[in-house]
Coordinates of C-alpha atoms in Angstrom, one line a residue:
M542 CA 21.6 -15.1 -2.9
V543 CA 20.2 -18.4 -4.0
G544 CA 16.5 -18.0 -4.9
T545 CA 13.6 -19.5 -6.6
S546 CA 13.5 -19.6 -10.3
T547 CA 10.5 -18.4 -12.5
K548 CA 7.5 -20.7 -12.1
S549 CA 4.8 -22.1 -14.4
V550 CA 1.2 -20.7 -13.7
T551 CA 0.4 -23.8 -11.6
Q552 CA 3.6 -23.5 -9.6
E553 CA 3.3 -19.6 -9.2
R554 CA -0.1 -20.2 -7.8
R555 CA 1.4 -22.4 -5.2
M556 CA 3.7 -19.5 -4.1
S557 CA 0.7 -17.6 -2.8
V558 CA -0.2 -20.6 -0.8
K559 CA 3.4 -20.9 0.5
I560 CA 3.5 -17.3 1.6
A561 CA 0.1 -17.5 3.4
D562 CA 0.9 -20.9 5.0
T563 CA 4.2 -19.4 6.2
L564 CA 2.2 -16.6 7.9
L565 CA -0.1 -19.1 9.5
S566 CA 2.8 -21.2 10.8
E567 CA 4.0 -18.2 12.7
C568 CA 0.7 -17.8 14.6
Q569 CA 0.2 -18.3 18.2
N570 CA -3.2 -18.9 19.8
G571 CA -4.9 -18.3 16.5
N572 CA -3.4 -15.0 15.8
H573 CA 0.0 -13.6 14.5
P574 CA 2.1 -12.3 17.4
K575 CA 3.3 -9.3 15.3
I576 CA -0.3 -7.9 14.9
A577 CA -2.4 -9.5 17.5
G578 CA -4.4 -7.1 19.6
K579 CA -3.3 -4.1 17.6
W580 CA -5.0 -1.9 15.2
G581 CA -2.4 -0.7 12.6
Y582 CA -1.7 -0.3 8.9
V583 CA 0.8 -3.1 8.5
G584 CA -1.5 -5.7 10.1
G585 CA -4.3 -4.3 8.1
M586 CA -2.3 -4.9 4.8
T587 CA -1.4 -8.4 6.0
L588 CA -5.1 -9.3 6.9
M589 CA -6.3 -8.0 3.4
A590 CA -3.6 -10.1 1.7
L591 CA -4.7 -13.2 3.6
E592 CA -8.4 -12.6 2.8
R593 CA -7.5 -12.4 -0.9
A594 CA -5.4 -15.4 -0.6
A595 CA -8.3 -17.3 0.9
E596 CA -10.6 -16.3 -2.0
W597 CA -8.0 -17.0 -4.6
N598 CA -7.0 -20.4 -3.3
Q599 CA -10.3 -21.4 -1.7
E600 CA -8.7 -21.8 1.6
S601 CA -10.8 -20.9 4.5
R602 CA -8.1 -21.1 7.1
Y603 CA -6.6 -17.7 5.9
A604 CA -10.0 -16.0 6.2
E605 CA -10.5 -17.5 9.7
L606 CA -7.4 -15.9 11.0
V607 CA -8.7 -12.5 9.6
Q608 CA -12.0 -13.0 11.3
R609 CA -10.4 -13.8 14.8
H610 CA -8.2 -10.8 14.6
M611 CA -11.0 -8.4 13.7
D612 CA -13.5 -9.9 16.2
D613 CA -10.8 -9.4 19.0
L614 CA -10.6 -5.6 18.2
I615 CA -14.3 -4.6 17.2
E616 CA -16.7 -4.2 20.2
N617 CA -20.4 -4.7 19.7
D618 CA -20.9 -1.0 19.4
G619 CA -18.5 -0.6 16.7
T620 CA -15.6 0.8 19.0
I621 CA -12.2 -0.2 17.8
R622 CA -9.8 -1.4 20.6
T623 CA -6.5 0.5 20.5
Y624 CA -7.7 3.1 17.9
Q625 CA -7.8 6.9 18.7
L626 CA -9.9 8.9 16.5
N627 CA -8.4 12.1 17.9
D628 CA -5.0 11.4 16.7
Y629 CA -6.2 12.0 13.2
N630 CA -3.7 9.5 11.8
L631 CA -4.4 8.4 8.2
D632 CA -2.4 5.2 8.9
M633 CA -5.1 4.0 11.2
I634 CA -7.7 4.0 8.3
N635 CA -5.9 1.1 6.5
E636 CA -7.1 -1.7 8.7
G637 CA -10.6 -0.6 8.2
K638 CA -10.5 -1.9 4.6
N639 CA -11.1 -5.4 6.2
L640 CA -14.3 -4.3 7.8
F641 CA -16.3 -4.5 4.6
N642 CA -15.9 -8.1 4.0
Q643 CA -16.5 -8.9 7.6
W644 CA -19.8 -7.1 7.4
K645 CA -20.9 -8.5 4.1
N646 CA -20.0 -12.1 5.3
S647 CA -21.4 -11.9 8.7
G648 CA -24.1 -9.4 8.6
N649 CA -22.9 -8.1 12.1
E650 CA -23.7 -4.6 12.3
K651 CA -20.7 -3.8 14.6
Y652 CA -18.6 -3.9 11.5
A653 CA -20.7 -1.2 9.8
K654 CA -20.5 0.9 12.9
A655 CA -16.8 0.7 13.0
I656 CA -16.6 1.7 9.3
L657 CA -18.6 4.8 10.2
H658 CA -16.2 5.6 13.1
L659 CA -13.4 5.7 10.6
V660 CA -15.4 7.8 8.1
D661 CA -16.0 10.3 11.0
Q662 CA -12.2 10.7 11.4
L663 CA -11.9 11.5 7.7
K664 CA -14.7 14.0 7.8
G665 CA -12.7 15.8 10.5
Q666 CA -9.3 15.2 9.2
P667 CA -7.2 18.3 9.1
R668 CA -6.5 19.6 5.7
T669 CA -4.3 21.8 3.6
S670 CA -5.7 25.1 2.1
E671 CA -6.8 23.0 -1.1
G672 CA -8.4 20.3 1.0
G673 CA -5.7 17.8 1.1
F674 CA -5.6 15.5 4.2
W675 CA -2.7 16.0 6.5
H676 CA -0.9 12.6 6.9
K677 CA -1.3 13.0 10.8
K678 CA -2.4 15.7 13.1
I679 CA 1.2 15.9 14.4
Y680 CA 2.4 16.7 10.8
P681 CA 0.8 19.9 10.0
F682 CA 0.0 20.8 6.5
Q683 CA 1.9 17.8 5.1
M684 CA 0.6 15.3 2.6
W685 CA 2.4 12.0 2.3
L686 CA 2.0 9.4 -0.5
D687 CA 1.7 6.7 2.2
G688 CA -1.6 8.4 3.4
I689 CA -3.2 8.1 0.1
Y690 CA -3.0 4.4 0.2
M691 CA -4.2 4.2 3.8
S692 CA -7.4 6.3 3.2
S693 CA -8.4 6.5 -0.5
P694 CA -9.4 2.9 -1.3
F695 CA -11.2 2.6 2.1
L696 CA -13.1 5.8 1.4
A697 CA -14.0 4.7 -2.2
E698 CA -15.3 1.4 -0.8
Y699 CA -17.3 3.2 1.7
A700 CA -18.7 5.5 -1.2
S701 CA -19.7 2.3 -3.1
T702 CA -21.0 0.2 -0.3
F703 CA -23.0 3.0 1.4
D704 CA -24.1 4.8 -1.8
H705 CA -22.4 8.0 -0.8
P706 CA -21.2 9.6 -4.1
E707 CA -19.7 12.6 -2.5
S708 CA -16.9 10.5 -1.1
F709 CA -15.9 9.5 -4.7
D710 CA -15.3 13.3 -5.2
E711 CA -13.2 13.4 -2.1
V712 CA -11.0 10.5 -3.1
A713 CA -10.5 12.1 -6.5
R714 CA -9.4 15.3 -4.9
Q715 CA -6.8 13.6 -2.6
I716 CA -5.3 11.4 -5.4
L717 CA -5.1 14.2 -7.9
L718 CA -3.9 16.9 -5.5
I719 CA -0.9 15.0 -4.1
E720 CA 0.1 13.8 -7.7
R721 CA 0.2 17.5 -8.7
K722 CA 2.2 18.6 -5.7
T723 CA 4.8 15.7 -5.7
R724 CA 5.4 14.8 -9.3
N725 CA 8.8 15.5 -10.6
P726 CA 8.3 16.5 -14.3
R727 CA 11.8 15.5 -15.2
N728 CA 11.3 11.7 -14.5
G729 CA 7.6 11.4 -13.9
L730 CA 8.1 9.9 -10.4
L731 CA 6.5 11.2 -7.2
H732 CA 8.4 12.5 -4.2
H733 CA 7.7 11.1 -0.9
A734 CA 5.7 14.0 0.6
W735 CA 4.9 17.7 0.2
D736 CA 4.8 20.3 2.9
E737 CA 2.4 23.3 2.1
S738 CA 3.9 25.3 4.9
R739 CA 7.4 24.9 3.7
E740 CA 8.5 24.8 7.4
Q741 CA 10.1 21.3 7.4
R742 CA 13.8 20.9 6.8
W743 CA 13.1 17.9 4.5
C744 CA 11.3 19.9 1.8
A745 CA 12.5 22.2 -1.0
Q746 CA 11.6 25.7 -0.4
D747 CA 10.5 26.4 -3.9
T748 CA 8.2 23.3 -4.4
G749 CA 7.6 22.0 -0.9
R750 CA 8.4 18.6 -2.1
S751 CA 10.7 16.3 -0.2
V752 CA 14.0 15.8 -1.9
H753 CA 13.8 12.3 -3.0
V754 CA 11.7 9.5 -4.6
W755 CA 11.4 6.8 -1.9
G756 CA 10.5 3.4 -3.6
R757 CA 8.1 2.3 -1.0
A758 CA 6.1 5.6 -1.2
M759 CA 5.8 5.2 -4.8
G760 CA 4.6 1.7 -4.1
W761 CA 2.0 3.0 -1.7
Y762 CA 0.6 5.6 -4.2
A763 CA 0.5 3.1 -7.1
M764 CA -1.4 0.5 -4.9
A765 CA -3.8 3.3 -3.8
V766 CA -4.7 4.3 -7.3
V767 CA -5.3 0.9 -8.7
D768 CA -7.2 -0.2 -5.5
T769 CA -9.3 2.8 -5.7
L770 CA -10.3 2.6 -9.3
E771 CA -11.8 -0.9 -8.7
H772 CA -14.5 0.9 -6.7
F773 CA -15.0 4.0 -8.8
P774 CA -18.3 4.1 -11.0
V775 CA -17.5 4.3 -14.7
D776 CA -19.4 7.6 -15.2
H777 CA -17.5 9.6 -12.5
P778 CA -16.1 12.7 -14.1
Q779 CA -12.6 12.2 -12.8
R780 CA -12.2 8.5 -13.2
G781 CA -10.7 8.9 -16.6
Q782 CA -8.2 11.5 -15.2
I783 CA -7.2 9.3 -12.4
M784 CA -6.7 6.4 -15.0
G785 CA -4.6 8.8 -17.1
I786 CA -2.2 9.7 -14.4
F787 CA -1.8 6.0 -13.5
E788 CA -0.9 5.2 -17.0
R789 CA 1.5 8.1 -17.2
M790 CA 3.0 7.0 -13.8
A791 CA 3.4 3.4 -15.0
Y792 CA 5.6 4.4 -17.8
A793 CA 7.8 6.5 -15.4
I794 CA 8.0 3.4 -13.1
A795 CA 8.9 1.1 -15.8
H796 CA 11.6 3.5 -17.0
A797 CA 13.0 3.4 -13.4
Q798 CA 13.1 -0.4 -13.3
D799 CA 16.6 -1.9 -13.0
H800 CA 17.4 -3.5 -16.4
D801 CA 19.3 -6.5 -15.1
S802 CA 17.2 -7.6 -12.0
G803 CA 13.8 -6.2 -12.9
L804 CA 13.6 -4.7 -9.4
W805 CA 13.3 -1.2 -8.1
Y806 CA 15.7 0.8 -5.8
Q807 CA 15.3 2.1 -2.3
V808 CA 15.8 5.6 -3.6
M809 CA 14.2 5.5 -7.1
D810 CA 15.6 8.7 -8.5
Q811 CA 19.3 7.6 -7.6
N812 CA 19.6 4.3 -9.5
G813 CA 23.1 2.9 -9.2
R814 CA 24.4 5.4 -6.7
A815 CA 26.7 4.0 -4.0
G816 CA 24.8 2.6 -1.1
N817 CA 21.5 2.3 -2.8
Y818 CA 20.0 -1.1 -3.0
L819 CA 17.3 -3.1 -4.7
E820 CA 14.4 -3.0 -2.1
A821 CA 11.8 -5.7 -1.6
S822 CA 8.7 -3.9 -0.4
A823 CA 8.8 -1.3 -3.2
S824 CA 9.5 -4.0 -5.8
C825 CA 6.5 -6.1 -4.6
M826 CA 4.1 -3.1 -4.3
L827 CA 5.0 -1.8 -7.7
T828 CA 4.6 -5.3 -9.3
Y829 CA 1.3 -5.7 -7.7
A830 CA 0.0 -2.3 -8.8
L831 CA 1.2 -2.8 -12.4
A832 CA 0.1 -6.4 -12.7
K833 CA -3.4 -5.5 -11.3
G834 CA -3.6 -2.6 -13.7
L835 CA -2.9 -4.8 -16.6
R836 CA -5.4 -7.5 -15.5
L837 CA -8.2 -5.0 -15.0
H838 CA -7.2 -3.1 -18.3
Y839 CA -6.5 0.1 -16.7
L840 CA -3.1 0.2 -18.5
A841 CA -3.6 0.4 -22.3
E842 CA 0.0 -0.1 -23.6
L843 CA 2.3 -1.2 -20.7
D844 CA 4.5 -4.1 -21.8
R845 CA 3.6 -7.2 -19.9
E846 CA 7.3 -8.0 -19.8
V847 CA 7.7 -5.2 -17.1
V848 CA 5.8 -7.2 -14.5
D849 CA 7.1 -10.6 -15.6
H850 CA 10.7 -9.3 -15.3
A851 CA 9.8 -7.7 -12.0
Y852 CA 8.2 -10.9 -10.4
A853 CA 11.0 -13.1 -11.7
G854 CA 13.5 -10.8 -10.1
I855 CA 11.7 -10.9 -6.8
L856 CA 11.8 -14.7 -6.8
K857 CA 15.3 -14.9 -7.9
Q858 CA 17.0 -12.1 -6.0
L859 CA 14.9 -11.6 -2.8
V860 CA 13.2 -14.9 -1.9
T861 CA 14.6 -18.1 -0.3
E862 CA 12.7 -21.1 1.1
D863 CA 13.6 -23.6 3.8
E864 CA 11.7 -25.9 6.2
K865 CA 10.1 -22.9 8.0
G866 CA 8.6 -21.5 4.8
V867 CA 9.1 -18.6 2.4
H868 CA 11.6 -15.8 3.4
L869 CA 11.7 -12.4 1.8
H870 CA 14.9 -10.3 2.2
H871 CA 16.2 -6.8 1.6
I872 CA 13.2 -5.0 3.1
C873 CA 13.6 -1.5 4.4
H874 CA 12.4 -1.7 8.0
G875 CA 10.7 1.7 7.8
A876 CA 11.4 5.3 6.8
G877 CA 9.6 8.6 7.3
L878 CA 10.1 12.3 7.5
G879 CA 10.4 14.7 10.3
G880 CA 9.3 13.5 13.8
K881 CA 11.0 13.6 17.2
K882 CA 14.0 11.9 16.1
Y883 CA 14.3 14.1 12.9
R884 CA 14.4 12.4 9.6
D885 CA 15.7 14.8 7.0
G886 CA 14.7 13.0 3.8
S887 CA 18.2 13.0 2.5
Y888 CA 19.8 10.2 0.4
E889 CA 21.9 9.3 3.3
Y890 CA 18.9 8.9 5.6
Y891 CA 17.0 6.6 3.3
I892 CA 19.9 4.2 2.8
S893 CA 20.8 4.4 6.5
E894 CA 17.5 2.7 7.7
Q895 CA 17.8 -0.9 8.8
V896 CA 17.4 -3.6 6.2
V897 CA 15.7 -6.7 7.3
S898 CA 14.0 -10.1 6.3
D899 CA 10.5 -11.5 6.7
V900 CA 8.7 -8.3 8.3
Q901 CA 5.2 -8.0 7.1
M902 CA 5.9 -4.6 5.6
G903 CA 7.4 -6.6 2.7
V904 CA 5.6 -10.0 3.1
A905 CA 2.1 -8.7 2.7
P906 CA 2.9 -7.0 -0.7
F907 CA 4.7 -10.0 -1.6
L908 CA 1.6 -12.0 -1.1
L909 CA -0.5 -9.4 -2.8
A910 CA 1.9 -9.3 -5.8
S911 CA 2.0 -13.2 -6.1
I912 CA -1.8 -13.4 -6.2
E913 CA -2.0 -10.7 -8.9
M914 CA 0.7 -12.4 -11.0
E915 CA -1.1 -15.8 -10.6
R916 CA -4.4 -14.2 -11.6
L917 CA -2.8 -12.5 -14.5
G918 CA -1.2 -15.7 -15.6
A919 CA -4.5 -17.7 -15.4
E920 CA -6.2 -15.1 -17.5
K921 CA -3.4 -15.4 -20.1
A922 CA -3.7 -19.2 -20.1

């Protein structure tokens, strides 16, 4: 694939503008058609990326899109259109991360009320015997790495913003518990999910872990940890432990990096196996998490070359540009476990999911990674 070569700091900074401008160019009637009128985790991540692009590039148009989208969904009493608390679905917490900035910037109390609605869900979220959040009500006794990203940074920011220290303890419990249950001691990577009940066909009967390490799930967890730590008070008794498992995990991620391209595979514990491929969303998420960890000095000894090699690989192997803007390729459209159309977590399942271009599941972390690499480069300069 013909891609974009590695840029200088100034040119790299322009990449975040190009991505954000491409997203804006796709909008209709002031909102993006793929997320308009819907409360969901992909839209939430896209909006957060645009908000950060607005701040980093001092471009208000990106933030205005976020505000229009949120205003369309949040009623005056804080009710969130299209959201159902009784689903107890951690995915639905993710878009709530955008409520904090909206409240701080506008002073409108409807945003604070909406935050508290989402906190009410987490207070009642069904749990494993050790207190781990089920990923969804319809997935009994299952913890997924995805859910840690959806809920933990949100709850940590709530704890900080609303002065609720008990919520920091809750966040630490979730992050540490799922790491303990899903970590493979042989390679240091985390498997996609864990079933306490051992009822699911996708889990190993001795550990309850799913069989494989899915790249995007590793990305979800890595992003969750680094975004959560940003809100944690330095004197919290488990902050250092969380930082320690992030450091240990970063080395495992670096070890799994493809030597030639700098990218990561769809199934990270099966590098080079027939059918496996270098996947965009995971590569962007992991680049983001490691770059941010380096910038904030959470990672003491990780070689900067790991993220430089990864980002250069993204630009060279996965990105093209034309008159319509920036395009990202080799994105897994979606993957999960269980469900009505049963997903068994096998290697064959993960590589069978559709591979697409330009979906926000990949574009949003690409924008986030670009911003972090630009910030890291600016600090170095």
